[in-house]
Amino acid sequence: MTEFKLPDEVEKATQDSPRDLVIIGIPKSGKGSILADFTKKYNALAFDLERGGYEFLDARKISIYPNHNEDVFTAYQNYIKYRNLLLENKGKYEYLIIDGLSDLDTLSEIGGTLAYMNTVIGKNFNVKNGQKLKYGDPDFKLVTTLPDGAGYKSTREWFLNQIEIFRQISKYRIYAAHVSDKYVKDNGREEVVGSEISLTGKLKTIFASKVTALAKLVIEGDKRYLNFDVQNDSVIAGSRSAKLAGKILISEKTEEGIKTYWENIYN
């Protein structure tokens, strides 16, 4: 039987590597190449949720758009099959890379709708002549069409449930995300200056509160940095780990190709 005691001394931190790391950047900023290289150095898998995201990159990867022309519902079905397979083999990969969050948000419209249809309050939603409609039917509606934005509660719950499932699959998770605000470009430097992850409504702040670290991908010439500095009321940067502070070099372009410095983030 476990004996519980109240502490008298200060206990030192036991964790400095982020269990949930979010990397936010502008499109075509090099996130994919940096993350693909991570799968070569570590026991990591890239779970590609974008259409045509990793076909030009060498990586340990799976894609929900294997032929790049699947419709979104087929991609959703592929996502569920891969997610369940990963759950059956949890622990196989120490690191799980989810690329990207906006695409998971899109899938949540389908997942949230199907989940709502299985609740008591939503049992008559998308029902016609006593039969449940299937996605793709002309009369099928997404839960987000409910009045007063009531349906977004279902999409948020589905999205956040996926985050909890990812935590069961791998010890560490890395998320790639875009921003919905502006960025600066000056003298070879490109940096996000917006304050919001590109997610729907309240989800952006709820999700940000649940992760260990958020970093902006900064471009300075041939080098890329992860910037954990928090400016103003920004919710797209910051870390619970004292190790992850300021601007940290993550990659640079050399004559041999892209060289990454993931050891600056993970021991």
mmCIF file of C-alpha atoms in Angstrom, residues 4-267:
data_model
loop_
_atom_site.group_PDB
_atom_site.id
_atom_site.type_symbol
_atom_site.label_atom_id
_atom_site.label_comp_id
_atom_site.label_asym_id
_atom_site.label_seq_id
_atom_site.Cartn_x
_atom_site.Cartn_y
_atom_site.Cartn_z
ATOM 1 C CA PHE A 4 1.640 9.325 1.376
ATOM 2 C CA LYS A 5 3.888 11.954 2.964
ATOM 3 C CA LEU A 6 3.927 15.725 2.847
ATOM 4 C CA PRO A 7 7.232 17.162 1.533
ATOM 5 C CA ASP A 8 9.668 19.228 3.617
ATOM 6 C CA GLU A 9 12.244 19.932 0.897
ATOM 7 C CA VAL A 10 12.109 21.533 -2.562
ATOM 8 C CA GLU A 11 12.009 18.832 -5.221
ATOM 9 C CA LYS A 12 14.091 19.417 -8.337
ATOM 10 C CA ALA A 13 12.491 19.287 -11.771
ATOM 11 C CA THR A 14 12.731 15.874 -13.420
ATOM 12 C CA GLN A 15 11.734 16.840 -16.968
ATOM 13 C CA ASP A 16 13.220 19.418 -19.340
ATOM 14 C CA SER A 17 12.295 18.033 -22.766
ATOM 15 C CA PRO A 18 8.838 19.095 -23.993
ATOM 16 C CA ARG A 19 6.271 16.307 -24.027
ATOM 17 C CA ASP A 20 4.068 18.428 -26.308
ATOM 18 C CA LEU A 21 5.915 20.841 -28.611
ATOM 19 C CA VAL A 22 4.045 23.055 -31.071
ATOM 20 C CA ILE A 23 5.989 24.650 -33.934
ATOM 21 C CA ILE A 24 4.173 27.540 -35.589
ATOM 22 C CA GLY A 25 5.306 29.077 -38.847
ATOM 23 C CA ILE A 26 4.308 30.520 -42.159
ATOM 24 C CA PRO A 27 3.749 28.192 -45.147
ATOM 25 C CA LYS A 28 6.877 27.001 -46.993
ATOM 26 C CA SER A 29 9.110 28.039 -44.097
ATOM 27 C CA GLY A 30 10.877 24.682 -43.891
ATOM 28 C CA LYS A 31 8.914 22.979 -41.103
ATOM 29 C CA GLY A 32 8.419 19.811 -43.150
ATOM 30 C CA SER A 33 12.119 19.369 -43.951
ATOM 31 C CA ILE A 34 13.100 19.965 -40.331
ATOM 32 C CA LEU A 35 10.520 17.491 -39.037
ATOM 33 C CA ALA A 36 11.349 14.897 -41.705
ATOM 34 C CA ASP A 37 14.992 14.978 -40.626
ATOM 35 C CA PHE A 38 13.849 14.421 -37.040
ATOM 36 C CA THR A 39 12.386 11.028 -38.037
ATOM 37 C CA LYS A 40 15.827 9.968 -39.306
ATOM 38 C CA LYS A 41 17.588 10.844 -36.051
ATOM 39 C CA TYR A 42 14.989 9.688 -33.535
ATOM 40 C CA ASN A 43 12.436 6.910 -33.115
ATOM 41 C CA ALA A 44 9.785 9.170 -34.590
ATOM 42 C CA LEU A 45 6.870 8.969 -37.008
ATOM 43 C CA ALA A 46 5.413 11.823 -39.056
ATOM 44 C CA PHE A 47 1.608 11.554 -39.200
ATOM 45 C CA ASP A 48 0.883 13.696 -42.254
ATOM 46 C CA LEU A 49 -2.619 15.166 -42.296
ATOM 47 C CA GLU A 50 -1.973 17.624 -45.135
ATOM 48 C CA ARG A 51 -2.716 17.007 -48.774
ATOM 49 C CA GLY A 52 0.643 16.570 -50.477
ATOM 50 C CA GLY A 53 2.837 17.436 -47.516
ATOM 51 C CA TYR A 54 5.655 14.896 -47.411
ATOM 52 C CA GLU A 55 5.890 13.243 -50.838
ATOM 53 C CA PHE A 56 9.108 15.135 -51.627
ATOM 54 C CA LEU A 57 10.737 14.342 -48.264
ATOM 55 C CA ASP A 58 12.592 11.276 -47.041
ATOM 56 C CA ALA A 59 11.029 10.419 -43.701
ATOM 57 C CA ARG A 60 9.370 7.742 -41.603
ATOM 58 C CA LYS A 61 5.833 8.797 -42.435
ATOM 59 C CA ILE A 62 2.197 7.938 -43.042
ATOM 60 C CA SER A 63 -0.294 10.082 -44.944
ATOM 61 C CA ILE A 64 -4.078 10.251 -44.907
ATOM 62 C CA TYR A 65 -3.872 11.465 -48.523
ATOM 63 C CA PRO A 66 -1.688 8.680 -50.019
ATOM 64 C CA ASN A 67 -2.691 9.460 -53.615
ATOM 65 C CA HIS A 68 -3.082 13.219 -53.030
ATOM 66 C CA ASN A 69 -6.522 13.270 -54.677
ATOM 67 C CA GLU A 70 -8.682 11.697 -51.959
ATOM 68 C CA ASP A 71 -11.772 13.597 -50.861
ATOM 69 C CA VAL A 72 -11.870 14.827 -47.260
ATOM 70 C CA PHE A 73 -14.169 12.042 -46.045
ATOM 71 C CA THR A 74 -11.868 9.351 -47.424
ATOM 72 C CA ALA A 75 -8.990 11.161 -45.728
ATOM 73 C CA TYR A 76 -11.013 11.178 -42.475
ATOM 74 C CA GLN A 77 -11.569 7.432 -42.753
ATOM 75 C CA ASN A 78 -7.845 6.922 -43.422
ATOM 76 C CA TYR A 79 -7.069 9.040 -40.388
ATOM 77 C CA ILE A 80 -9.295 6.914 -38.126
ATOM 78 C CA LYS A 81 -7.733 3.661 -39.409
ATOM 79 C CA TYR A 82 -4.160 4.921 -38.929
ATOM 80 C CA ARG A 83 -4.964 6.451 -35.538
ATOM 81 C CA ASN A 84 -6.473 3.190 -34.312
ATOM 82 C CA LEU A 85 -3.509 1.215 -35.648
ATOM 83 C CA LEU A 86 -1.128 3.531 -33.808
ATOM 84 C CA LEU A 87 -3.201 3.137 -30.654
ATOM 85 C CA GLU A 88 -2.995 -0.651 -30.968
ATOM 86 C CA ASN A 89 0.785 -0.276 -31.202
ATOM 87 C CA LYS A 90 1.247 2.492 -28.650
ATOM 88 C CA GLY A 91 4.842 2.979 -27.611
ATOM 89 C CA LYS A 92 6.206 1.782 -30.969
ATOM 90 C CA TYR A 93 7.364 5.341 -31.682
ATOM 91 C CA GLU A 94 8.793 7.482 -28.909
ATOM 92 C CA TYR A 95 7.922 10.647 -30.834
ATOM 93 C CA LEU A 96 4.760 11.304 -32.836
ATOM 94 C CA ILE A 97 4.739 14.252 -35.242
ATOM 95 C CA ILE A 98 1.293 15.556 -36.201
ATOM 96 C CA ASP A 99 1.391 17.793 -39.260
ATOM 97 C CA GLY A 100 -0.716 19.820 -39.147
ATOM 98 C CA LEU A 101 -3.158 21.166 -36.612
ATOM 99 C CA SER A 102 -5.316 23.079 -39.108
ATOM 100 C CA ASP A 103 -5.960 19.842 -40.987
ATOM 101 C CA LEU A 104 -6.926 18.085 -37.754
ATOM 102 C CA ASP A 105 -9.303 20.991 -37.122
ATOM 103 C CA THR A 106 -10.872 20.375 -40.550
ATOM 104 C CA LEU A 107 -11.327 16.682 -39.756
ATOM 105 C CA SER A 108 -13.013 17.685 -36.497
ATOM 106 C CA GLU A 109 -15.986 19.005 -38.476
ATOM 107 C CA ILE A 110 -16.664 15.456 -39.662
ATOM 108 C CA GLY A 111 -15.659 13.727 -36.432
ATOM 109 C CA GLY A 112 -17.627 16.193 -34.321
ATOM 110 C CA THR A 113 -20.703 15.790 -36.505
ATOM 111 C CA LEU A 114 -20.655 11.975 -36.331
ATOM 112 C CA ALA A 115 -20.103 12.117 -32.562
ATOM 113 C CA TYR A 116 -23.007 14.567 -32.123
ATOM 114 C CA MET A 117 -25.298 12.261 -34.126
ATOM 115 C CA ASN A 118 -24.631 9.540 -31.529
ATOM 116 C CA THR A 119 -25.743 11.682 -28.576
ATOM 117 C CA VAL A 120 -29.220 11.924 -27.091
ATOM 118 C CA ILE A 121 -29.578 15.577 -28.092
ATOM 119 C CA GLY A 122 -28.288 14.948 -31.613
ATOM 120 C CA LYS A 123 -29.989 11.634 -32.393
ATOM 121 C CA ASN A 124 -32.344 13.300 -34.901
ATOM 122 C CA PHE A 125 -29.626 15.370 -36.586
ATOM 123 C CA ASN A 126 -29.031 14.285 -40.202
ATOM 124 C CA VAL A 127 -32.000 11.902 -40.066
ATOM 125 C CA LYS A 128 -34.406 11.741 -43.011
ATOM 126 C CA ASN A 129 -37.413 9.425 -43.281
ATOM 127 C CA GLY A 130 -36.225 7.599 -40.185
ATOM 128 C CA GLN A 131 -32.789 6.849 -41.656
ATOM 129 C CA LYS A 132 -29.455 8.405 -40.716
ATOM 130 C CA LEU A 133 -27.882 10.225 -43.627
ATOM 131 C CA LYS A 134 -24.317 9.453 -44.605
ATOM 132 C CA TYR A 135 -21.596 12.027 -45.239
ATOM 133 C CA GLY A 136 -21.790 13.049 -48.883
ATOM 134 C CA ASP A 137 -25.576 12.877 -49.064
ATOM 135 C CA PRO A 138 -26.953 16.165 -50.489
ATOM 136 C CA ASP A 139 -28.979 16.706 -47.297
ATOM 137 C CA PHE A 140 -26.149 15.864 -44.891
ATOM 138 C CA LYS A 141 -25.168 18.830 -42.717
ATOM 139 C CA LEU A 142 -22.145 19.459 -40.549
ATOM 140 C CA VAL A 143 -22.698 20.119 -36.861
ATOM 141 C CA THR A 144 -21.200 23.582 -37.368
ATOM 142 C CA THR A 145 -24.432 24.582 -39.133
ATOM 143 C CA LEU A 146 -26.354 24.452 -35.825
ATOM 144 C CA PRO A 147 -27.679 27.897 -34.795
ATOM 145 C CA ASP A 148 -25.714 30.216 -32.522
ATOM 146 C CA GLY A 149 -22.495 28.251 -33.020
ATOM 147 C CA ALA A 150 -23.735 25.442 -30.763
ATOM 148 C CA GLY A 151 -22.082 22.787 -32.927
ATOM 149 C CA TYR A 152 -18.534 24.005 -32.310
ATOM 150 C CA LYS A 153 -18.650 22.435 -28.846
ATOM 151 C CA SER A 154 -18.790 19.020 -30.548
ATOM 152 C CA THR A 155 -15.911 19.787 -32.922
ATOM 153 C CA ARG A 156 -13.742 21.085 -30.045
ATOM 154 C CA GLU A 157 -14.439 18.009 -27.963
ATOM 155 C CA TRP A 158 -13.542 15.704 -30.867
ATOM 156 C CA PHE A 159 -10.317 17.625 -31.567
ATOM 157 C CA LEU A 160 -9.210 17.622 -27.918
ATOM 158 C CA ASN A 161 -10.042 13.924 -27.643
ATOM 159 C CA GLN A 162 -7.557 13.274 -30.475
ATOM 160 C CA ILE A 163 -4.884 15.120 -28.492
ATOM 161 C CA GLU A 164 -5.528 12.803 -25.536
ATOM 162 C CA ILE A 165 -5.271 9.784 -27.841
ATOM 163 C CA PHE A 166 -1.930 11.011 -29.226
ATOM 164 C CA ARG A 167 -0.663 11.163 -25.630
ATOM 165 C CA GLN A 168 -1.473 7.484 -25.280
ATOM 166 C CA ILE A 169 0.317 6.620 -28.530
ATOM 167 C CA SER A 170 3.729 8.220 -27.906
ATOM 168 C CA LYS A 171 5.687 9.621 -24.994
ATOM 169 C CA TYR A 172 6.469 12.839 -26.884
ATOM 170 C CA ARG A 173 4.345 14.723 -29.412
ATOM 171 C CA ILE A 174 5.358 17.434 -31.893
ATOM 172 C CA TYR A 175 2.676 19.484 -33.653
ATOM 173 C CA ALA A 176 3.143 21.637 -36.742
ATOM 174 C CA ALA A 177 0.803 24.600 -37.102
ATOM 175 C CA HIS A 178 0.177 27.705 -39.174
ATOM 176 C CA VAL A 179 -0.781 31.157 -37.954
ATOM 177 C CA SER A 180 -3.895 33.100 -38.811
ATOM 178 C CA ASP A 181 -2.285 36.539 -38.407
ATOM 179 C CA LYS A 182 0.479 38.443 -40.160
ATOM 180 C CA TYR A 183 4.244 38.038 -40.180
ATOM 181 C CA VAL A 184 7.210 40.292 -40.863
ATOM 182 C CA LYS A 185 9.779 40.016 -43.618
ATOM 183 C CA ASP A 186 12.781 42.301 -43.424
ATOM 184 C CA ASN A 187 16.406 41.978 -44.601
ATOM 185 C CA GLY A 188 16.279 38.209 -44.951
ATOM 186 C CA ARG A 189 14.435 37.738 -41.638
ATOM 187 C CA GLU A 190 10.932 36.291 -41.524
ATOM 188 C CA GLU A 191 9.066 35.921 -38.261
ATOM 189 C CA VAL A 192 5.515 35.373 -37.113
ATOM 190 C CA VAL A 193 4.124 38.385 -35.283
ATOM 191 C CA GLY A 194 0.488 37.293 -35.050
ATOM 192 C CA SER A 195 -1.023 36.064 -31.809
ATOM 193 C CA GLU A 196 -3.178 33.161 -32.897
ATOM 194 C CA ILE A 197 -2.661 29.585 -34.028
ATOM 195 C CA SER A 198 -4.780 28.865 -37.087
ATOM 196 C CA LEU A 199 -7.519 26.974 -35.234
ATOM 197 C CA THR A 200 -11.244 27.592 -34.907
ATOM 198 C CA GLY A 201 -12.620 29.945 -32.259
ATOM 199 C CA LYS A 202 -11.935 29.099 -28.616
ATOM 200 C CA LEU A 203 -9.952 26.011 -29.620
ATOM 201 C CA LYS A 204 -6.756 28.015 -30.212
ATOM 202 C CA THR A 205 -6.452 29.147 -26.588
ATOM 203 C CA ILE A 206 -7.763 25.894 -25.073
ATOM 204 C CA PHE A 207 -5.219 23.863 -27.010
ATOM 205 C CA ALA A 208 -2.363 26.273 -26.250
ATOM 206 C CA SER A 209 -3.039 25.874 -22.521
ATOM 207 C CA LYS A 210 -2.640 22.091 -22.731
ATOM 208 C CA VAL A 211 0.832 21.841 -24.284
ATOM 209 C CA THR A 212 4.332 22.105 -22.815
ATOM 210 C CA ALA A 213 5.919 24.494 -25.288
ATOM 211 C CA LEU A 214 5.020 26.664 -28.262
ATOM 212 C CA ALA A 215 7.652 28.095 -30.566
ATOM 213 C CA LYS A 216 7.627 30.375 -33.581
ATOM 214 C CA LEU A 217 9.783 29.256 -36.491
ATOM 215 C CA VAL A 218 12.019 32.222 -37.372
ATOM 216 C CA ILE A 219 13.800 32.523 -40.713
ATOM 217 C CA GLU A 220 17.137 34.333 -40.826
ATOM 218 C CA GLY A 221 18.849 33.755 -44.148
ATOM 219 C CA ASP A 222 19.813 30.075 -44.398
ATOM 220 C CA LYS A 223 19.163 29.459 -40.700
ATOM 221 C CA ARG A 224 15.968 28.559 -38.868
ATOM 222 C CA TYR A 225 15.351 29.191 -35.175
ATOM 223 C CA LEU A 226 12.662 28.169 -32.707
ATOM 224 C CA ASN A 227 11.713 31.280 -30.766
ATOM 225 C CA PHE A 228 10.096 30.648 -27.374
ATOM 226 C CA ASP A 229 9.973 34.320 -26.357
ATOM 227 C CA VAL A 230 6.544 35.588 -25.364
ATOM 228 C CA GLN A 231 5.668 39.059 -26.615
ATOM 229 C CA ASN A 232 2.665 41.086 -25.434
ATOM 230 C CA ASP A 233 -0.366 38.782 -25.096
ATOM 231 C CA SER A 234 0.876 36.254 -27.642
ATOM 232 C CA VAL A 235 -0.363 32.692 -27.252
ATOM 233 C CA ILE A 236 1.922 31.273 -29.913
ATOM 234 C CA ALA A 237 5.112 31.170 -27.892
ATOM 235 C CA GLY A 238 6.265 30.135 -24.458
ATOM 236 C CA SER A 239 7.475 27.085 -22.553
ATOM 237 C CA ARG A 240 7.091 25.413 -19.176
ATOM 238 C CA SER A 241 10.661 24.129 -19.530
ATOM 239 C CA ALA A 242 13.389 26.499 -18.322
ATOM 240 C CA LYS A 243 15.694 24.944 -20.926
ATOM 241 C CA LEU A 244 13.532 26.209 -23.781
ATOM 242 C CA ALA A 245 13.880 29.972 -23.659
ATOM 243 C CA GLY A 246 14.758 32.638 -26.169
ATOM 244 C CA LYS A 247 15.751 31.815 -29.733
ATOM 245 C CA ILE A 248 17.273 28.365 -30.359
ATOM 246 C CA LEU A 249 18.967 27.285 -33.600
ATOM 247 C CA ILE A 250 17.118 24.330 -35.158
ATOM 248 C CA SER A 251 18.535 24.096 -38.698
ATOM 249 C CA GLU A 252 20.766 25.647 -41.329
ATOM 250 C CA LYS A 253 21.435 25.110 -45.010
ATOM 251 C CA THR A 254 24.927 23.778 -45.746
ATOM 252 C CA GLU A 255 26.733 22.598 -48.876
ATOM 253 C CA GLU A 256 25.696 19.041 -47.959
ATOM 254 C CA GLY A 257 22.054 19.999 -47.437
ATOM 255 C CA ILE A 258 19.875 20.836 -44.433
ATOM 256 C CA LYS A 259 21.540 20.244 -41.071
ATOM 257 C CA THR A 260 19.275 20.120 -38.024
ATOM 258 C CA TYR A 261 20.051 20.652 -34.344
ATOM 259 C CA TRP A 262 17.279 18.783 -32.578
ATOM 260 C CA GLU A 263 19.713 18.015 -29.762
ATOM 261 C CA ASN A 264 19.162 21.638 -28.722
ATOM 262 C CA ILE A 265 15.554 20.711 -27.934
ATOM 263 C CA TYR A 266 15.621 17.041 -26.921
ATOM 264 C CA ASN A 267 18.345 15.366 -24.881
#
